[in-house]
Amino acid sequence: MVNTHLVPDKWNVSRIIDIVENIIDYRGRTPLKLGMEWGKGDIPALSARNVKMGRIDFEEETYYGSEDLYNRWMSNNCTKKDDIVITTEAPLGNVALIPDDSKYILSQRTILLQINPTIVFNRFLYHYFVSKQFQNILAKHSTGSTAKGIQRKKFETLEIIYPPLPEQTAIAAALSDADTLITSLDRLITKKRNIKQATMQKLLTGKKRLPGISSEWEIQELRTIVKEFIVPMRDKPKVFRGDIPWCRIEDFNGKYLDGSKSGQHVDKEIINGMNLKIHPFGTLLVSCSADLGRCAIIRKPLVTNQTFIGLVVDESKLLNEFLYYYMTFNADELNNISSGTTISYLSRELFESFKVYIPINKEEQTAIATVLSDMDTEIAELEEKRDKARMIKEGMMQELLTGRIRLV
């Protein structure tokens, strides 16, 4: 129940069932039960796998039905643009707006709300459902251990607070503008990542040469250009203390690695007692089991578990940043040569014999790494801008959807 003492002036409290004109819920329905089958048409079915937070995603596996299936399934109910669809289980609470007036078959683990426009503006309610405060309420009333879900009867009784319609419209417009900015930044980031991938394809294969550089390229095994392969011990320290970071795959975040997010550290006594190996500054860490081929360059001496192998390059022959981009680009090839059944693994021997195609001239290696690094910097700046926009929007939601800040 909503604490009425916390409801802002002129705001109302209602149950979800009291602000909707219709709830469409066909979660138990299947083509088989209707004596029909999927296919034979192009009308998409909306299931929980297609409903992401804030959008409908048909890149996920999607079933399609015929006109006959649609008519029998939807029983004269039809979705409309800006209807609200929400997942009720696996996952719980993803919310999206129907994007257009096309036909959709409402399928597994989703329900659709058609809002009474004289009470609530649907885009206001959409943002309200997305908010942390409502998601927390949803989780509080969910059931199940492994897969959280909520019963329709319980969902219908959940209460929301809302201002008069003019203020709802103003709030929805402000939050939609924030969404538009975030979406545009996401699209730009995707575009820049695709450009970088295409550039790597050209520069790291020698198909495109940078102006003013014409060195030879050759195939070499890593053992000829890496002077040390550091293979960590399998044992994990029983206690953590000291100031030397102990790092895992979860600590990777970008090209460089200089610390442990978990705050786990070891000292020289632990290192000597367990015969652990310290990766020196500039080592290229490459994942050799989990998330094969993921790389990072060490900026501070540290210790890792057996998930990685450390490559200390011969700096007279190879630039470690060039090798970082080369190994990252060729992660699929590392997967292809890995061994193991349930868990893939790359041994030191496989790393030593791994063949790379590189320019002999370090000037060209540096030039290629610089081009790609500049692209990384641009992408990182856009990601930071996008993340800041998300934080600002989150703050707006906390203030606007609770009435702490009034727009009208």
XYZ file of C-alpha atoms in Angstrom, residues 9-351:
343
model
C -0.393 17.596 -3.416
C -2.977 17.015 -6.185
C -1.530 13.569 -6.980
C -3.738 10.475 -6.916
C -3.341 6.849 -5.855
C -4.915 4.040 -7.884
C -4.595 0.339 -8.416
C -3.394 -0.710 -11.859
C -6.725 -2.446 -12.549
C -8.525 0.890 -11.997
C -6.559 2.859 -14.610
C -6.731 0.425 -17.532
C -9.433 -0.165 -20.104
C -8.198 -3.619 -21.001
C -5.561 -6.172 -20.018
C -4.627 -8.641 -22.737
C -3.186 -11.816 -21.259
C -2.721 -14.978 -23.320
C 0.235 -16.459 -21.431
C -1.089 -20.020 -21.438
C -2.102 -20.025 -25.075
C -0.187 -22.024 -27.711
C -0.862 -22.800 -31.382
C -1.176 -26.481 -30.468
C -4.049 -25.759 -28.085
C -5.797 -23.975 -30.950
C -5.185 -26.877 -33.316
C -2.749 -24.777 -35.341
C 1.000 -24.168 -35.627
C 3.537 -21.376 -35.969
C 4.580 -20.253 -39.415
C 2.549 -19.833 -42.604
C 2.451 -16.087 -42.031
C 4.411 -12.973 -41.107
C 2.660 -11.699 -37.970
C 5.276 -11.659 -35.156
C 4.609 -13.127 -31.730
C 5.680 -11.022 -28.767
C 7.096 -13.160 -25.966
C 9.236 -12.250 -22.970
C 12.389 -12.847 -24.997
C 11.413 -9.994 -27.341
C 10.553 -7.462 -24.646
C 13.696 -5.721 -23.446
C 13.716 -2.873 -20.972
C 12.539 0.065 -23.054
C 12.228 -1.611 -26.456
C 10.842 -4.456 -28.523
C 13.635 -6.594 -30.004
C 12.884 -8.839 -32.957
C 16.553 -9.770 -33.387
C 15.918 -12.376 -30.713
C 14.292 -15.667 -31.759
C 10.801 -14.771 -32.936
C 7.853 -16.919 -33.957
C 5.501 -15.822 -36.725
C 1.882 -16.713 -37.312
C -0.717 -16.609 -40.040
C -3.740 -14.340 -40.281
C -5.949 -17.257 -39.202
C -3.789 -17.939 -36.147
C -3.802 -14.240 -35.253
C -7.601 -14.028 -35.435
C -8.149 -17.132 -33.297
C -5.380 -16.266 -30.830
C -6.138 -12.590 -30.204
C -9.949 -13.080 -30.046
C -10.821 -9.614 -31.400
C -8.244 -7.985 -29.123
C -5.612 -6.052 -31.022
C -2.520 -4.201 -29.915
C -2.245 -0.480 -30.590
C 0.665 1.935 -30.838
C 1.947 2.942 -27.376
C 0.151 0.138 -25.539
C 2.330 -0.992 -22.638
C 3.693 -4.531 -22.644
C 5.384 -5.941 -19.543
C 7.037 -9.278 -18.840
C 5.673 -11.194 -15.866
C 8.375 -13.856 -15.569
C 11.846 -14.769 -16.850
C 12.612 -11.914 -16.846
C 10.241 -10.081 -14.544
C 9.477 -6.423 -15.185
C 10.833 -5.598 -18.626
C 8.651 -2.827 -20.029
C 8.204 -1.526 -23.572
C 5.758 0.388 -25.726
C 4.158 -1.205 -28.777
C 5.989 0.668 -31.583
C 3.197 0.916 -34.169
C -0.282 -0.203 -35.163
C 0.908 -3.399 -36.850
C -0.539 -6.747 -35.807
C 1.224 -8.654 -33.015
C 0.404 -11.962 -31.343
C 0.792 -11.580 -27.574
C 2.629 -14.681 -26.442
C 4.453 -16.239 -23.493
C 5.185 -14.480 -20.172
C 3.881 -11.064 -21.259
C 0.744 -9.038 -20.626
C -0.417 -5.898 -22.385
C -2.104 -2.893 -20.816
C -4.429 -0.554 -22.673
C -4.671 2.544 -20.513
C -7.718 4.704 -19.791
C -6.574 8.002 -21.359
C -8.898 10.075 -19.170
C -6.942 8.965 -16.091
C -3.336 8.245 -17.051
C -1.139 9.145 -20.021
C 0.364 5.862 -21.251
C 3.877 7.258 -21.747
C 3.863 8.547 -18.173
C 2.872 5.092 -16.942
C 5.571 3.507 -19.106
C 8.261 5.606 -17.412
C 6.682 4.888 -14.024
C 6.897 1.140 -14.661
C 10.550 1.463 -15.720
C 11.479 3.393 -12.568
C 13.425 1.783 -9.749
C 10.666 2.458 -7.248
C 8.119 0.451 -9.245
C 10.615 -2.285 -10.138
C 11.325 -2.684 -6.418
C 7.590 -2.990 -5.712
C 7.294 -5.581 -8.477
C 10.164 -7.607 -7.032
C 8.709 -7.376 -3.521
C 5.435 -8.967 -4.673
C 7.027 -11.606 -6.898
C 7.144 -15.324 -6.173
C 9.489 -18.138 -7.158
C 13.059 -19.008 -6.280
C 14.985 -19.468 -9.525
C 12.619 -17.618 -11.879
C 10.860 -14.677 -10.255
C 7.337 -13.973 -11.457
C 4.161 -12.181 -10.483
C 0.571 -13.379 -10.699
C -1.829 -11.256 -12.697
C -4.230 -10.889 -9.764
C -1.412 -9.513 -7.621
C -0.119 -7.267 -10.421
C -3.568 -5.718 -10.915
C -3.721 -4.647 -7.262
C -0.362 -2.856 -7.225
C -0.797 0.853 -6.570
C 0.742 3.759 -8.439
C 0.765 7.484 -7.748
C 0.238 10.005 -10.516
C -0.336 13.748 -10.998
C -3.018 15.457 -13.116
C -2.823 14.712 -16.849
C -1.043 17.962 -17.881
C 1.778 17.221 -15.444
C 1.909 13.581 -16.562
C 2.364 14.773 -20.145
C 5.130 17.187 -19.153
C 6.963 14.517 -17.140
C 6.697 11.985 -19.962
C 8.013 14.540 -22.471
C 11.048 15.361 -20.306
C 11.914 11.697 -19.764
C 11.314 10.839 -23.429
C 13.743 13.608 -24.434
C 16.318 12.038 -22.115
C 15.663 8.642 -23.722
C 16.121 10.146 -27.190
C 19.550 11.493 -26.233
C 20.620 8.146 -24.743
C 19.372 6.233 -27.793
C 21.190 8.560 -30.194
C 24.428 8.099 -28.250
C 23.962 4.309 -28.238
C 23.530 4.345 -32.007
C 26.593 6.537 -32.477
C 28.654 4.225 -30.245
C 27.520 1.212 -32.273
C 28.434 3.016 -35.499
C 31.901 3.911 -34.172
C 32.485 0.331 -32.981
C 31.554 -0.991 -36.421
C 33.938 1.480 -38.059
C 36.700 0.377 -35.692
C 36.024 -3.295 -36.463
C 36.235 -2.604 -40.205
C 39.449 -0.641 -39.670
C 40.974 -3.519 -37.691
C 40.022 -5.895 -40.496
C 42.017 -3.774 -42.942
C 44.978 -2.637 -40.829
C 45.690 -5.858 -38.913
C 45.744 -7.985 -42.051
C 47.915 -5.668 -44.125
C 45.114 -5.114 -46.652
C 45.328 -1.376 -46.048
C 48.664 0.386 -45.535
C 49.037 3.701 -43.775
C 50.521 6.583 -45.815
C 54.306 6.860 -45.858
C 54.948 3.360 -44.446
C 55.872 0.378 -46.591
C 57.553 -2.206 -44.360
C 57.381 -5.943 -44.988
C 54.976 -8.188 -43.108
C 55.807 -11.697 -42.004
C 54.289 -14.665 -40.203
C 55.934 -15.502 -36.879
C 55.171 -17.786 -33.976
C 54.645 -15.985 -30.691
C 57.690 -17.721 -29.198
C 59.928 -15.706 -31.555
C 58.631 -12.299 -30.444
C 57.565 -12.972 -26.833
C 60.475 -13.350 -24.437
C 58.482 -14.771 -21.508
C 55.226 -16.681 -21.115
C 53.987 -16.345 -17.526
C 51.659 -19.182 -16.513
C 50.049 -18.562 -13.082
C 49.687 -21.241 -10.431
C 46.294 -22.924 -10.002
C 46.139 -22.374 -6.248
C 44.228 -19.417 -4.835
C 45.447 -17.640 -1.688
C 43.527 -18.645 1.442
C 43.903 -15.137 2.835
C 44.349 -11.763 1.181
C 46.523 -8.954 2.484
C 49.152 -6.586 1.170
C 49.272 -4.118 -1.720
C 49.868 -6.248 -4.846
C 46.544 -6.648 -6.727
C 45.085 -10.130 -7.225
C 43.089 -9.924 -10.462
C 40.427 -12.025 -12.163
C 38.538 -11.833 -15.462
C 35.908 -9.677 -13.717
C 38.544 -6.967 -13.280
C 38.953 -6.472 -17.033
C 37.456 -3.207 -18.273
C 39.073 -1.955 -21.444
C 42.612 -2.038 -22.746
C 44.474 -1.479 -19.486
C 44.460 -3.255 -16.129
C 45.965 -1.762 -12.994
C 43.955 -3.028 -10.053
C 41.451 -5.398 -8.493
C 37.803 -4.318 -8.370
C 37.205 -6.787 -5.545
C 39.927 -5.154 -3.485
C 41.813 -8.438 -3.092
C 45.580 -8.041 -2.655
C 48.566 -10.167 -1.679
C 51.954 -9.391 -0.185
C 55.415 -10.775 -0.906
C 55.131 -13.321 1.906
C 52.047 -14.861 0.262
C 53.696 -14.689 -3.168
C 56.858 -16.424 -1.972
C 54.985 -18.982 0.127
C 52.758 -20.022 -2.787
C 55.396 -19.518 -5.477
C 53.065 -17.108 -7.273
C 54.253 -15.215 -10.329
C 54.082 -11.454 -10.649
C 53.153 -10.036 -14.049
C 55.414 -7.008 -14.635
C 54.367 -3.632 -16.033
C 53.558 -3.841 -19.753
C 52.670 -7.556 -19.759
C 49.855 -8.486 -22.124
C 47.372 -10.652 -20.227
C 45.370 -13.021 -22.424
C 42.512 -15.138 -21.125
C 43.318 -18.798 -21.782
C 40.087 -20.394 -20.499
C 37.040 -18.321 -19.540
C 36.185 -15.743 -22.222
C 39.019 -16.944 -24.467
C 41.122 -14.259 -26.110
C 40.117 -11.359 -23.892
C 43.167 -9.145 -23.380
C 44.505 -6.312 -21.249
C 47.845 -4.552 -20.840
C 49.121 -4.377 -17.263
C 49.919 -0.911 -15.945
C 50.887 -2.043 -12.455
C 52.645 -5.251 -11.329
C 49.997 -7.735 -10.221
C 49.135 -11.401 -9.692
C 46.346 -13.374 -11.358
C 44.690 -16.761 -11.162
C 45.156 -19.482 -13.777
C 42.555 -17.970 -16.121
C 45.314 -15.995 -17.859
C 48.683 -16.314 -19.462
C 51.025 -13.336 -19.430
C 52.951 -12.403 -22.580
C 56.073 -10.306 -22.008
C 56.961 -9.123 -25.503
C 60.428 -8.570 -26.909
C 60.239 -4.786 -27.216
C 62.946 -4.732 -29.876
C 60.604 -6.639 -32.193
C 57.059 -5.926 -31.109
C 54.892 -3.222 -29.581
C 52.647 -4.648 -26.872
C 49.732 -2.386 -27.884
C 49.894 -3.731 -31.441
C 49.803 -7.292 -30.078
C 46.849 -6.322 -27.859
C 44.801 -5.292 -30.882
C 46.001 -8.264 -32.921
C 45.052 -10.827 -30.262
C 41.725 -9.122 -29.572
C 40.872 -9.146 -33.276
C 41.844 -12.813 -33.597
C 39.991 -14.095 -30.518
C 37.929 -16.433 -32.713
C 41.098 -18.068 -33.989
C 42.212 -18.677 -30.408
C 38.881 -20.377 -29.758
C 39.348 -22.572 -32.820
C 42.681 -23.965 -31.621
C 41.646 -24.395 -27.983
C 41.330 -27.797 -26.373
C 38.909 -29.121 -23.798
C 35.397 -30.491 -23.691
C 33.091 -28.519 -21.423
C 35.593 -25.705 -20.831
C 37.924 -24.585 -23.620
C 41.553 -24.052 -22.672
C 44.715 -22.767 -24.320
C 47.979 -24.227 -23.036
C 51.324 -22.465 -22.998
C 52.446 -24.697 -25.866
C 49.513 -23.572 -28.014
C 50.311 -19.939 -27.264
